[in-house]
Coordinates of C-alpha atoms in Angstrom, one line a residue:
X1 CA 0.0 0.0 0.0
X2 CA 1.2 3.5 -0.9
X3 CA 0.1 6.5 1.1
X4 CA 0.2 10.1 -0.1
X5 CA 0.8 12.2 3.0
X6 CA 1.0 16.0 2.4
X7 CA 0.0 18.4 5.3
X8 CA -1.6 21.0 3.1
X9 CA -3.1 18.6 0.4
X10 CA -6.6 17.1 0.8
X11 CA -6.2 13.3 0.5
X12 CA -8.2 10.4 1.9
X13 CA -6.6 8.3 4.5
X14 CA -5.9 4.7 3.6
X15 CA -8.7 2.3 4.3
X16 CA -8.4 0.3 7.4
X17 CA -8.9 -3.5 7.4
X18 CA -10.8 -3.0 10.7
X19 CA -14.0 -1.1 10.4
X20 CA -15.6 0.3 13.5
X21 CA -18.3 -2.4 13.3
X22 CA -15.6 -5.1 13.3
X23 CA -14.1 -3.8 16.6
X24 CA -16.9 -4.9 18.9
X25 CA -15.9 -8.5 19.3
X26 CA -14.4 -10.3 22.4
X27 CA -10.7 -10.9 22.3
X28 CA -10.0 -14.6 22.4
X29 CA -7.4 -14.7 25.1
X30 CA -8.8 -12.2 27.7
X31 CA -12.5 -11.7 27.2
X32 CA -11.8 -8.0 26.8
X33 CA -13.5 -5.9 24.1
X34 CA -12.2 -3.0 21.9
X35 CA -15.4 -1.4 21.0
X36 CA -16.4 0.5 18.0
X37 CA -16.2 3.9 19.7
X38 CA -12.6 3.2 20.8
X39 CA -13.4 2.4 24.5
X40 CA -11.4 -0.5 25.9
X41 CA -13.7 -2.6 28.1
X42 CA -13.1 -5.4 30.6
X43 CA -16.3 -7.2 31.4
X44 CA -18.3 -4.1 30.7
X45 CA -16.1 -1.9 32.8
X46 CA -14.5 0.9 30.8
X47 CA -10.8 1.3 31.5
X48 CA -8.9 4.6 31.2
X49 CA -5.3 3.6 30.9
X50 CA -2.4 6.1 31.6
X51 CA -2.7 8.7 28.9
X52 CA -6.3 7.8 28.0
X53 CA -8.9 10.6 27.8
X54 CA -12.6 10.9 28.6
X55 CA -15.2 11.8 26.1
X56 CA -17.7 14.6 26.0
X57 CA -20.0 12.4 27.9
X58 CA -17.2 11.8 30.5
X59 CA -16.9 8.2 29.5
X60 CA -13.3 6.8 29.5
X61 CA -11.9 6.5 26.0
X62 CA -8.7 4.8 25.0
X63 CA -7.1 5.5 21.6
X64 CA -7.3 2.8 18.9
X65 CA -4.9 3.0 15.9
X66 CA -4.3 0.6 12.9
X67 CA -0.6 0.4 12.1
X68 CA 0.5 0.6 8.4
X69 CA 4.2 0.9 9.0
X70 CA 6.7 2.6 6.7
X71 CA 5.1 4.1 3.5
X72 CA 6.5 5.9 0.5
X73 CA 5.0 9.4 -0.4
X74 CA 3.9 9.2 -4.0
X75 CA 4.9 12.8 -4.6
X76 CA 6.2 15.5 -2.3
X77 CA 3.6 18.3 -1.9
X78 CA 6.5 20.9 -1.5
X79 CA 9.4 20.0 -3.8
X80 CA 7.4 17.9 -6.0
X81 CA 9.9 15.0 -5.9
X82 CA 8.5 11.6 -6.9
X83 CA 9.1 8.9 -4.1
X84 CA 11.2 11.4 -2.4
X85 CA 10.5 10.5 1.2
X86 CA 9.0 7.9 3.5
X87 CA 6.9 8.2 6.7
X88 CA 5.5 5.9 9.3
X89 CA 1.7 5.9 9.0
X90 CA -1.2 4.7 11.0
X91 CA -5.0 5.0 10.8
X92 CA -6.6 6.4 13.9
X93 CA -10.0 5.0 14.6
X94 CA -10.3 6.7 17.9
X95 CA -7.7 9.2 19.4
X96 CA -7.8 11.0 22.8
X97 CA -6.9 14.6 22.8
X98 CA -4.3 14.1 25.4
X99 CA -2.5 11.2 23.2
X100 CA -2.5 13.5 20.1
X101 CA -1.0 16.3 22.1
X102 CA 1.8 14.0 23.2
X103 CA 2.1 12.7 19.6
X104 CA 2.5 16.2 18.0
X105 CA 5.2 16.9 20.6
X106 CA 7.1 14.1 19.0
X107 CA 6.7 15.3 15.5
X108 CA 3.5 13.5 14.5
X109 CA 0.7 15.3 12.5
X110 CA -2.7 14.1 11.2
X111 CA -4.6 14.4 7.9
X112 CA -8.1 13.3 8.5
X113 CA -7.7 10.0 10.3
X114 CA -4.3 9.4 8.9
X115 CA -1.4 9.9 11.5
X116 CA 2.1 10.1 10.0
X117 CA 5.7 10.8 11.0
X118 CA 8.4 11.6 8.5
X119 CA 11.5 9.4 8.3
X120 CA 14.2 12.0 8.2
X121 CA 16.8 9.5 7.3
X122 CA 14.9 9.2 3.9
X123 CA 13.2 12.4 3.1
X124 CA 13.6 15.0 0.3
X125 CA 12.4 17.7 2.7
X126 CA 12.9 18.3 6.3
X127 CA 9.7 18.6 8.3
X128 CA 10.5 20.5 11.6
X129 CA 7.4 21.0 13.8
X130 CA 7.1 24.6 14.8
X131 CA 5.1 26.3 17.6
X132 CA 4.4 29.9 18.7
X133 CA 4.6 30.9 22.4
X134 CA 1.2 32.5 22.2
X135 CA 1.2 34.3 25.5
X136 CA 4.3 36.4 24.3
X137 CA 3.5 36.7 20.6
X138 CA 2.9 40.2 19.1
X139 CA 2.1 41.1 15.5
X140 CA 5.1 41.8 13.2
X141 CA 5.3 44.5 10.5
X142 CA 3.5 42.5 7.9
X143 CA 0.7 41.4 10.3
X144 CA 0.3 45.1 11.3
X145 CA -0.4 45.9 7.7
X146 CA -3.0 43.3 7.6
X147 CA -4.6 44.4 10.7
X148 CA -4.9 48.0 9.5
X149 CA -6.7 46.7 6.4
X150 CA -9.2 44.8 8.6
X151 CA -9.7 47.8 10.9
X152 CA -10.5 50.1 7.9
X153 CA -13.1 47.4 6.7
X154 CA -14.7 46.3 9.9
X155 CA -13.6 49.0 12.5
X156 CA -11.0 49.0 15.1
X157 CA -13.2 48.2 18.0
X158 CA -14.3 45.0 16.3
X159 CA -10.8 43.8 15.4
X160 CA -9.2 44.9 18.7
X161 CA -12.1 42.9 20.5
X162 CA -11.5 39.8 18.4
X163 CA -7.8 39.7 19.1
X164 CA -7.9 40.6 22.8
X165 CA -7.4 38.2 25.6
X166 CA -11.0 38.7 26.7
X167 CA -12.9 39.2 23.4
X168 CA -15.4 41.7 24.4
X169 CA -18.6 42.6 22.7
X170 CA -19.0 44.4 19.1
X171 CA -21.3 44.7 16.4
X172 CA -21.3 41.4 14.5
X173 CA -23.4 42.4 11.5
X174 CA -20.4 42.9 9.3
X175 CA -17.9 40.3 10.8
X176 CA -18.8 37.3 12.9
X177 CA -16.4 34.5 14.0
X178 CA -18.0 31.3 15.3
X179 CA -16.3 28.2 16.7
X180 CA -18.4 25.5 15.2
X181 CA -18.4 21.7 15.3
X182 CA -16.1 20.0 12.8
X183 CA -19.0 18.8 10.8
X184 CA -20.0 18.7 7.1
X185 CA -22.3 21.3 5.6
X186 CA -23.0 22.3 2.1
X187 CA -22.1 25.9 2.8
X188 CA -18.6 24.8 3.9
X189 CA -18.1 22.5 1.0
X190 CA -19.1 25.2 -1.6
X191 CA -16.3 27.4 -0.1
X192 CA -13.8 24.6 0.0
X193 CA -14.5 23.5 -3.7
X194 CA -14.1 27.1 -4.9
X195 CA -11.0 27.5 -3.0
X196 CA -9.3 24.3 -4.3
X197 CA -10.5 25.2 -7.9
X198 CA -9.4 28.8 -8.0
X199 CA -6.4 28.8 -5.5
X200 CA -4.9 25.3 -6.1
X201 CA -6.2 24.7 -9.6
X202 CA -7.9 21.5 -8.6
X203 CA -11.1 20.5 -10.4
X204 CA -11.6 17.1 -8.8
X205 CA -12.8 18.1 -5.4
X206 CA -15.6 15.8 -4.1
X207 CA -17.9 16.1 -1.1
X208 CA -16.6 12.7 0.2
X209 CA -13.0 13.8 -0.1
X210 CA -13.8 17.0 1.8
X211 CA -15.7 15.2 4.5
X212 CA -12.9 12.6 5.0
X213 CA -10.1 15.2 5.0
X214 CA -11.6 18.0 7.1
X215 CA -14.9 16.9 8.7
X216 CA -14.6 13.4 10.0
X217 CA -11.7 12.7 12.4
X218 CA -10.4 10.4 15.1
X219 CA -10.3 13.0 17.9
X220 CA -12.7 12.3 20.7
X221 CA -14.1 15.4 22.4
X222 CA -13.0 15.7 26.0
X223 CA -14.3 18.0 28.8
X224 CA -11.8 16.7 31.4
X225 CA -9.9 19.7 33.0
X226 CA -12.2 22.1 31.2
X227 CA -14.0 24.3 33.9
X228 CA -17.8 23.8 33.5
X229 CA -18.9 27.1 35.3
X230 CA -17.3 29.6 32.8
X231 CA -19.7 30.8 30.4
X232 CA -17.1 32.3 28.1
X233 CA -15.5 28.8 27.8
X234 CA -18.7 27.3 26.7
X235 CA -18.4 29.5 23.5
X236 CA -14.7 28.7 23.0
X237 CA -15.0 25.0 23.8
X238 CA -18.6 24.0 23.3
X239 CA -17.7 20.3 23.4
X240 CA -14.5 20.5 25.3
X241 CA -11.1 19.8 23.8
X242 CA -11.3 18.4 20.2
X243 CA -11.6 19.3 16.5
X244 CA -13.4 22.5 15.5
X245 CA -14.2 24.7 12.5
X246 CA -13.6 28.4 13.1
X247 CA -16.1 30.0 10.6
X248 CA -15.6 33.6 9.4
X249 CA -18.9 35.3 8.2
X250 CA -18.6 38.6 6.4
X251 CA -21.8 40.4 5.9
X252 CA -23.7 37.1 6.7
X253 CA -21.8 35.0 4.1
X254 CA -19.3 32.3 5.0
X255 CA -15.9 33.6 3.8
X256 CA -13.4 31.2 5.4
X257 CA -13.1 28.2 7.6
X258 CA -10.1 27.5 9.8
X259 CA -9.8 23.8 10.7
X260 CA -8.3 23.5 14.2
X261 CA -7.7 21.0 16.9
X262 CA -8.0 22.4 20.4
X263 CA -5.8 20.3 22.6
X264 CA -4.8 20.4 26.4
X265 CA -1.6 22.5 25.9
X266 CA -2.3 24.1 22.4
X267 CA -4.3 25.2 19.5
X268 CA -3.2 23.1 16.5
X269 CA -3.9 24.5 13.0
X270 CA -4.9 21.8 10.5
X271 CA -6.1 23.7 7.4
X272 CA -7.6 26.9 6.2
X273 CA -9.7 27.5 3.1
X274 CA -11.6 30.6 2.1
X275 CA -13.7 32.2 -0.7
X276 CA -11.2 33.7 -3.2
X277 CA -13.4 36.7 -3.5
X278 CA -12.0 37.7 -0.2
X279 CA -8.4 37.3 -1.0
X280 CA -7.5 40.9 -0.4
X281 CA -8.1 40.4 3.2
X282 CA -5.2 38.1 3.7
X283 CA -7.3 35.6 5.6
X284 CA -4.4 33.2 6.2
X285 CA -2.5 35.9 8.3
X286 CA -5.5 37.2 10.1
X287 CA -6.8 33.5 10.9
X288 CA -3.4 32.8 12.4
X289 CA -3.6 35.9 14.6
X290 CA -7.1 34.9 15.7
X291 CA -6.1 31.4 16.6
X292 CA -3.1 32.8 18.6
X293 CA -5.5 35.1 20.4
X294 CA -7.7 32.0 21.1
X295 CA -4.8 30.4 23.0
X296 CA -4.5 33.4 25.1
X297 CA -8.3 33.4 25.9
X298 CA -8.2 29.7 26.7
X299 CA -5.1 30.2 29.1
X300 CA -7.1 32.5 31.3
X301 CA -9.0 29.5 32.4
X302 CA -6.9 26.4 31.3
X303 CA -3.3 27.3 32.4
X304 CA -1.7 24.5 30.4
X305 CA -2.9 26.2 27.1
X306 CA 0.1 28.2 26.1
X307 CA 1.1 27.4 22.4
X308 CA -0.1 27.7 18.8
X309 CA 1.0 24.9 16.5
X310 CA 0.8 26.0 12.8
X311 CA 2.3 22.7 11.5
X312 CA 5.7 22.1 9.9
X313 CA 8.4 24.6 9.2
X314 CA 10.1 23.3 5.9
X315 CA 13.4 25.1 5.1
X316 CA 13.6 26.4 1.6
X317 CA 9.8 26.2 1.0
X318 CA 8.0 29.6 1.0
X319 CA 4.7 27.9 1.5
X320 CA 5.9 26.7 4.9
X321 CA 8.7 29.0 6.2
X322 CA 6.2 31.9 6.6
X323 CA 5.0 30.1 9.8
X324 CA 8.2 31.5 11.5
X325 CA 6.6 35.1 11.4
X326 CA 4.8 34.6 14.6
X327 CA 7.4 35.0 17.2
X328 CA 8.7 34.0 19.7
X329 CA 8.8 30.5 17.9
X330 CA 10.4 27.1 18.6
X331 CA 11.3 24.2 16.5
X332 CA 11.1 20.6 17.7
X333 CA 14.4 18.7 17.9
X334 CA 13.4 15.4 16.3
X335 CA 16.2 13.5 18.1
X336 CA 15.9 14.7 21.7
X337 CA 12.2 15.9 21.4
X338 CA 13.0 19.2 23.0
X339 CA 11.6 22.5 21.8
X340 CA 14.4 24.9 20.9
X341 CA 14.1 28.7 20.1
X342 CA 14.1 29.1 16.3
X343 CA 17.0 31.7 16.2
X344 CA 19.3 29.0 17.6
X345 CA 18.2 26.5 15.0
X346 CA 18.4 28.6 11.8
X347 CA 22.2 28.6 11.4
X348 CA 22.3 24.8 12.1
X349 CA 19.7 24.3 9.4
X350 CA 21.8 26.5 7.0
X351 CA 24.8 24.3 7.7
X352 CA 22.9 21.0 7.4
X353 CA 19.9 21.6 5.0
X354 CA 19.2 17.8 4.8
X355 CA 18.5 17.1 8.4
X356 CA 20.0 18.1 11.8
X357 CA 19.5 18.1 15.5
X358 CA 19.6 21.4 17.6
X359 CA 20.2 20.0 21.1
X360 CA 23.6 21.5 22.3
X361 CA 23.7 18.6 24.9
X362 CA 23.9 16.0 22.2
X363 CA 27.0 14.9 20.2
X364 CA 25.4 16.1 16.9
X365 CA 28.3 15.3 14.6
X366 CA 26.9 12.1 13.4
X367 CA 23.2 13.1 13.6
X368 CA 23.0 15.2 10.5
X369 CA 22.3 14.7 6.8
X370 CA 23.4 16.9 4.0
X371 CA 21.2 17.0 1.0
X372 CA 21.6 14.2 -1.3
X373 CA 23.1 11.9 1.4
X374 CA 21.5 9.3 3.6
X375 CA 22.0 8.9 7.4
X376 CA 20.5 6.0 9.0
X377 CA 21.2 7.4 12.4
X378 CA 19.1 10.5 11.6
X379 CA 16.0 8.8 12.7
X380 CA 16.8 6.1 15.2
X381 CA 13.3 5.7 16.2
X382 CA 12.2 4.5 12.8
X383 CA 15.4 2.8 11.6
X384 CA 16.5 1.0 14.8
X385 CA 13.6 0.8 17.1
X386 CA 15.4 -1.9 19.3
X387 CA 18.1 0.5 20.2
X388 CA 15.6 3.2 21.2
X389 CA 13.8 0.7 23.4
X390 CA 17.1 -0.4 24.9
X391 CA 16.3 -3.9 23.5
X392 CA 13.7 -4.4 26.2
X393 CA 10.3 -5.2 24.6
X394 CA 8.9 -6.9 27.6
X395 CA 5.2 -6.1 28.2
X396 CA 4.8 -4.4 24.7
X397 CA 1.5 -5.4 23.3
X398 CA -0.3 -5.3 19.9
X399 CA -3.7 -6.7 18.9
X400 CA -3.9 -9.0 16.0
X401 CA -7.1 -9.7 13.9
X402 CA -7.9 -13.4 13.9
X403 CA -9.3 -15.4 11.0
X404 CA -7.7 -13.3 8.2
X405 CA -8.8 -9.9 9.4
X406 CA -12.1 -11.0 10.8
X407 CA -14.1 -9.7 13.8
X408 CA -12.0 -11.2 16.7
X409 CA -9.0 -9.6 18.1
X410 CA -6.1 -11.2 20.1
X411 CA -3.6 -9.5 22.2
X412 CA -0.1 -10.5 21.4
X413 CA 3.3 -9.6 23.0
X414 CA 5.6 -7.8 20.6
X415 CA 8.3 -10.2 21.7
X416 CA 6.4 -13.0 20.3
X417 CA 5.5 -11.4 16.9
X418 CA 8.6 -12.8 15.1
X419 CA 6.8 -16.2 15.3
X420 CA 3.9 -14.7 13.3
X421 CA 5.7 -12.2 10.9
X422 CA 9.0 -10.4 11.1
X423 CA 7.3 -7.6 9.2
X424 CA 4.7 -7.2 12.0
X425 CA 7.5 -7.3 14.5
X426 CA 9.3 -4.5 13.0
X427 CA 6.2 -2.4 12.3
X428 CA 5.2 -2.7 16.0
X429 CA 8.7 -2.0 17.3
X430 CA 8.7 1.1 15.1
X431 CA 5.4 2.3 16.4
X432 CA 6.5 1.8 20.0
X433 CA 9.8 3.6 19.4
X434 CA 8.4 6.4 17.3
X435 CA 5.6 7.2 19.8
X436 CA 7.7 6.5 23.0
X437 CA 7.0 3.4 25.1
X438 CA 4.6 4.9 27.7
X439 CA 2.5 6.7 25.0
X440 CA 2.2 3.6 22.8
X441 CA 1.4 1.4 25.7
X442 CA -1.6 3.6 26.6
X443 CA -3.2 3.0 23.2
X444 CA -4.7 0.0 21.4
X445 CA -2.4 -0.9 18.4
X446 CA -4.0 -3.0 15.8
X447 CA -2.1 -5.1 13.2

C-alpha cells in the first residue's frame, strides 16, 4: 500500500482493514473488548489507561490505531519530488486529545484519520514541527499591515475585541467568527470547492473527499480539565477539547473556515480554506492571529494552554517558512524531542539543510544529513527501534485480527511477533519507538 501524505493537500486516508463495526468482538485470550467507539472494556467496565482521555459524555476513552508501517509518499507536496520520502503511517479509529497532544510533541501530524511521522533519514524535505509561544506573541510589521486593512473594513473596536485576551462585545453584523463543530455542511463544501479550484487549480474535489479530509476525524471530544462553570469557555470549547471549524462570516456570508484541533496544551492548525473573492483580506494571516488570540483566551481558564502549532516549518519552502513569522517561535528537535528557540536553529539548518538536530547537549556530529546523502542514524526511532527501546520489549502488546482480518482480536506480545511475521514485529517496534514506550502502551495498536 502506498500513502500520499501532504500536510496541506486534501487526501483520503488509507482504508483500514478493521472497520468500527468489526471492533466490537471479544478478544480470544482475555474476554476484553475493543469497542467501535474506541473504548477498551473489561467485562463491561470501561478502562482509562495512563494517557487515556474521557469523552464529552465523561466516559473513559482509549485511543485505537491501525498500524500501516513505513510508507512511501507518492509525490512530495512541497518540492514535487516523486518517491522523495518515507513516513510511518497509522490510521486512527479513535484518538484521545491527550494522546494526540503527546504525539505532535514528538513530530506527528494528522490528515483526517491518517497519522504520520516523516522518516528524516529518507526524506527530500525536512519537516520540523514549529510552535508559537502565544502568550508572548505580538504582530510583526506584515501582520500590522493586515490589521490596518481589517480595521478600515470592519472598525478598530471589532478587530481589537476579536484579538484581545477577553474578546469583548462588538457589532457582529459585518464580521462574525464562530467556533463551530467540525461537521460537514453544504455551505462549507461550496467554499472549499471554490478555494481548491481557484487557488490550487484542482477541479476534482468531491464532497466525500472534503468530508474525510476536514470533517470526519479520530479525535474524541473531552471535557476533562475544562472548567464547566465559565460561560465564556462554553463559547470557546462548546464540546471540550477536540476538533473544530472556526467559521468567518462577512456580511452574513461564510468567507473562510479555519480547521483547528484544540488540545490540552495548544491550538493546532490543521487547514484553512476561504472564498477567493476575499483574497484581499489576507485571511491566512488574520486567521493565524485569531487562533493565537484563542490560545490566550483559553489560558485564562486553562493554564496549560500556552502554544499555537501552525504545523511544519520546511526550510527552503516559502509555503511553509512563513510560519516563523509569529514569534517567539520554537522548532522541535526530532532526536531529543526538545523544543528549541528558532533563532538557535536557523544557522544549524543552513549548515545541514538535509537534516539536523539542535540540542547542544547531544553529540550532533553524526546526527546530521546533508542534501543528497542518507544517514540511518538520523531517525533512530524508525530505523533502529530496538536501540531506542534499549532492546527491552517486555510487556509491549499489539492486537492481532484473527481469521484473516475478521471480527475477533487477540492481544499478542511484541516479543512473540517474530513467530507470526518479522514484518509485523518491525512495524510494532517502530510504532513503540516512534511514539515512545509509555504513550504507545496507553493505546490499542492494531495489526
